[in-house]
Amino acid sequence: MLPFPLLTRAGVRFVIALVLCLPAAGCGLYAPTGGELFPDGWVFDAGQAPVVSRDGMVSSTDRYASEVGAQVLRAGGNAVDAAVAVEFALAVVNPEAGNIGGGGFLVARMVDGASVALDFREKAPLAATRDMYLDADGNLTDRSLVGHLAAGVPGTVAGMWEAHRSYGTLPWADLVQPSIDLALGVVVTERIHGSIRNMEEALSGFSASAAAFLPGGGAPERGSTWAQLDLARTLERIRDRGPDGFYLGETADLIVAEMERGGGIITHLDLESYEAAWREPVRFTYRGHEVISMPPSSSGGPTLALIANILEGYDLSNLPWHGADHVHLLAEAWRRAFADRNEYLADPDFVDMPLARMISKEYAAERRASIALERATPSAEISPGMAPVPAEGENTTHFSIVDAEGNAVAVTTTINSWYGSKVTVAGAGFLLNNEMDDFAAKPGTPNQFGLVQGENNAIEPGKRMLSAMTPTIALDPEGRLFFVTGTPGGSTIITTVFQTLSNVIDFGMSVTDAVAAPRVHHQHLPDQITIEHGGLPDAVVRELEVRGHTVVIRAVGPPDGYFTGGLSGDVQAIRIHADGRLEAFSDQRRGGAAVSPSR
Ligand code: DON
């Protein structure tokens, strides 16, 4: 029985919200009222406790990796040192996404106010050609997804070296060593077991992958000790020789030999010439908060900026959270922003882009002007109709770190699909990415995330494929560090990062509620709102359908992977309060952990 019999549940929330939030601007129609906030049947509770600290924080998808980062902070390392150690640790304990055979992006805001963005995205091999994934009839094959040809030239080791060279304080070897220790033997958790078990069939198709991940013929058992000795030796070479331990010498020889065995095209020249690139971060404001995010070759920052600038024109805080009006506006902003993303954005070393205009308030106002409040705009009216979509697949991982000084690092890293190309480099023990699928392998045709991308993102030798990864740092209106976040999820990364920020800024949610809240998604094509399983009440779905939206529930179960069936993303968020208190929450969708160095 409700305490106010004449009010609906939403009405009660409204009254509580007013009482709790009147003194604070932008609280919105949201209050941390336990289970009431989220729809009946939603898997995660509202009102959960965050991990709290004043001495720094590491939040990642895996407790082993977060503990490694916390230990680096305890040893006096800064957030960049911790990031390097966490990245290598994830390559061991989160093999579906953590990597040395992939790439990623790092955004950092140092306590002196400097903000930087590091692009260690993979590159197309020099022998890559525009049509390399088409068959004789011009149809797309699956070779951009599975097998040796799917791999781009890995960027992670060069990226970590560059980050450390520029901002690290502890010796490199000390930061790589914890990952070697993990590779020499780790007690298998439920998470590790489940992740590998889901991919047993795909991994068994490649003998080196089977040897690394299916010792004894299947996923390592929970509670057993799992050693990855080839990987440990590769990490030792990286510990001792830095990037030369990967891009030259024995590791490089093993990669090239693997390519020759499986018909891949990465050569010694590709490996020797790989370099990570510092980029100017994308910066924009959202309701007085400066947001710092990743520029191309990720689409994350510019698309996030356009979304935020469009939605700043509405007072979201006055709409019931996840009511039809709110979700409608999100979807309309997202469809427009993704249409532009897919058309314009690509590797800045190859393509000119109207970046300044795309992130300007003026352009957002033009895009906003075509939004109707009561009617969905068909995506075909936003830009010429293109082919519709296949199902989504995934895998990537994000981690967020703040140190005791207030340096902040956000890193999103990936081998693209779950276990990348499924190819392990024999003798070197690590998986190669299948990032080549992020190119428009056939412009105008959807990739595995259903993204229909254009000519700018066509394959060229040495080019970086466009990403959606969105490591993001926000400041409060006084310019103090406020929020560090990011997530995996392919094309949903950008909308998930926006929702997490907006949940806090517009609706006054705690960091835990902002992350635990159900998510919705739209990406222009396919023309549909995707919702998480149990994430949106039927009545809201019906209202959206009346406005002309198609609403689709994410598929449950494989191939979405362990902990992700029907769910979307794996946010690692740290909220920094003005008094220096840090509150963090690691998304329960994949079972990670936020760890404070003082615990
Ligand atoms: O760079 C990108 O946008 C994709 N390769 C990311 C893939 C991803 O997030 C899958 N993870 N869940």
mmCIF file with all atom_site columns, N, CA and C in Angstrom, residues 54-57 73 402-407 582:
data_model
loop_
_atom_site.group_PDB
_atom_site.id
_atom_site.type_symbol
_atom_site.label_atom_id
_atom_site.label_alt_id
_atom_site.label_comp_id
_atom_site.label_asym_id
_atom_site.label_entity_id
_atom_site.label_seq_id
_atom_site.pdbx_PDB_ins_code
_atom_site.Cartn_x
_atom_site.Cartn_y
_atom_site.Cartn_z
_atom_site.occupancy
_atom_site.B_iso_or_equiv
_atom_site.pdbx_formal_charge
_atom_site.auth_seq_id
_atom_site.auth_comp_id
_atom_site.auth_asym_id
_atom_site.auth_atom_id
_atom_site.pdbx_PDB_model_num
ATOM 1  N N  . ARG A 1 54  ? 39.260 8.367  0.171   1.00 0.00 ? 54  ARG A N  1
ATOM 2  C CA . ARG A 1 54  ? 39.855 9.701  -0.021  1.00 0.00 ? 54  ARG A CA 1
ATOM 3  C C  . ARG A 1 54  ? 41.268 9.577  -0.589  1.00 0.00 ? 54  ARG A C  1
ATOM 4  N N  . ASP A 1 55  ? 41.691 8.335  -0.834  1.00 0.00 ? 55  ASP A N  1
ATOM 5  C CA . ASP A 1 55  ? 43.097 8.102  -1.199  1.00 0.00 ? 55  ASP A CA 1
ATOM 6  C C  . ASP A 1 55  ? 43.266 7.544  -2.602  1.00 0.00 ? 55  ASP A C  1
ATOM 7  N N  . GLY A 1 56  ? 42.285 7.735  -3.443  1.00 0.00 ? 56  GLY A N  1
ATOM 8  C CA . GLY A 1 56  ? 42.396 7.187  -4.781  1.00 0.00 ? 56  GLY A CA 1
ATOM 9  C C  . GLY A 1 56  ? 41.433 6.031  -4.969  1.00 0.00 ? 56  GLY A C  1
ATOM 10 N N  . MET A 1 57  ? 41.306 5.609  -6.216  1.00 0.00 ? 57  MET A N  1
ATOM 11 C CA . MET A 1 57  ? 40.314 4.573  -6.528  1.00 0.00 ? 57  MET A CA 1
ATOM 12 C C  . MET A 1 57  ? 40.659 3.938  -7.869  1.00 0.00 ? 57  MET A C  1
ATOM 13 N N  . LEU A 1 73  ? 48.970 2.303  -6.588  1.00 0.00 ? 73  LEU A N  1
ATOM 14 C CA . LEU A 1 73  ? 48.713 3.590  -5.915  1.00 0.00 ? 73  LEU A CA 1
ATOM 15 C C  . LEU A 1 73  ? 49.303 3.565  -4.502  1.00 0.00 ? 73  LEU A C  1
ATOM 16 N N  . VAL A 1 402 ? 41.472 7.237  -10.188 1.00 0.00 ? 402 VAL A N  1
ATOM 17 C CA . VAL A 1 402 ? 41.830 8.553  -9.637  1.00 0.00 ? 402 VAL A CA 1
ATOM 18 C C  . VAL A 1 402 ? 42.862 8.296  -8.550  1.00 0.00 ? 402 VAL A C  1
ATOM 19 N N  . ASP A 1 403 ? 43.935 9.108  -8.509  1.00 0.00 ? 403 ASP A N  1
ATOM 20 C CA . ASP A 1 403 ? 44.908 8.907  -7.430  1.00 0.00 ? 403 ASP A CA 1
ATOM 21 C C  . ASP A 1 403 ? 44.696 9.943  -6.328  1.00 0.00 ? 403 ASP A C  1
ATOM 22 N N  . ALA A 1 404 ? 45.483 9.823  -5.262  1.00 0.00 ? 404 ALA A N  1
ATOM 23 C CA . ALA A 1 404 ? 45.276 10.676 -4.090  1.00 0.00 ? 404 ALA A CA 1
ATOM 24 C C  . ALA A 1 404 ? 45.530 12.150 -4.405  1.00 0.00 ? 404 ALA A C  1
ATOM 25 N N  . GLU A 1 405 ? 46.359 12.411 -5.428  1.00 0.00 ? 405 GLU A N  1
ATOM 26 C CA . GLU A 1 405 ? 46.636 13.805 -5.807  1.00 0.00 ? 405 GLU A CA 1
ATOM 27 C C  . GLU A 1 405 ? 45.500 14.416 -6.610  1.00 0.00 ? 405 GLU A C  1
ATOM 28 N N  . GLY A 1 406 ? 44.663 13.554 -7.198  1.00 0.00 ? 406 GLY A N  1
ATOM 29 C CA . GLY A 1 406 ? 43.589 14.061 -8.047  1.00 0.00 ? 406 GLY A CA 1
ATOM 30 C C  . GLY A 1 406 ? 43.863 13.914 -9.535  1.00 0.00 ? 406 GLY A C  1
ATOM 31 N N  . ASN A 1 407 ? 44.920 13.175 -9.903  1.00 0.00 ? 407 ASN A N  1
ATOM 32 C CA . ASN A 1 407 ? 45.093 12.832 -11.319 1.00 0.00 ? 407 ASN A CA 1
ATOM 33 C C  . ASN A 1 407 ? 44.051 11.787 -11.683 1.00 0.00 ? 407 ASN A C  1
ATOM 34 N N  . LEU A 1 582 ? 35.820 10.297 -2.761  1.00 0.00 ? 582 LEU A N  1
ATOM 35 C CA . LEU A 1 582 ? 35.609 9.569  -4.007  1.00 0.00 ? 582 LEU A CA 1
ATOM 36 C C  . LEU A 1 582 ? 34.556 8.490  -3.768  1.00 0.00 ? 582 LEU A C  1
#
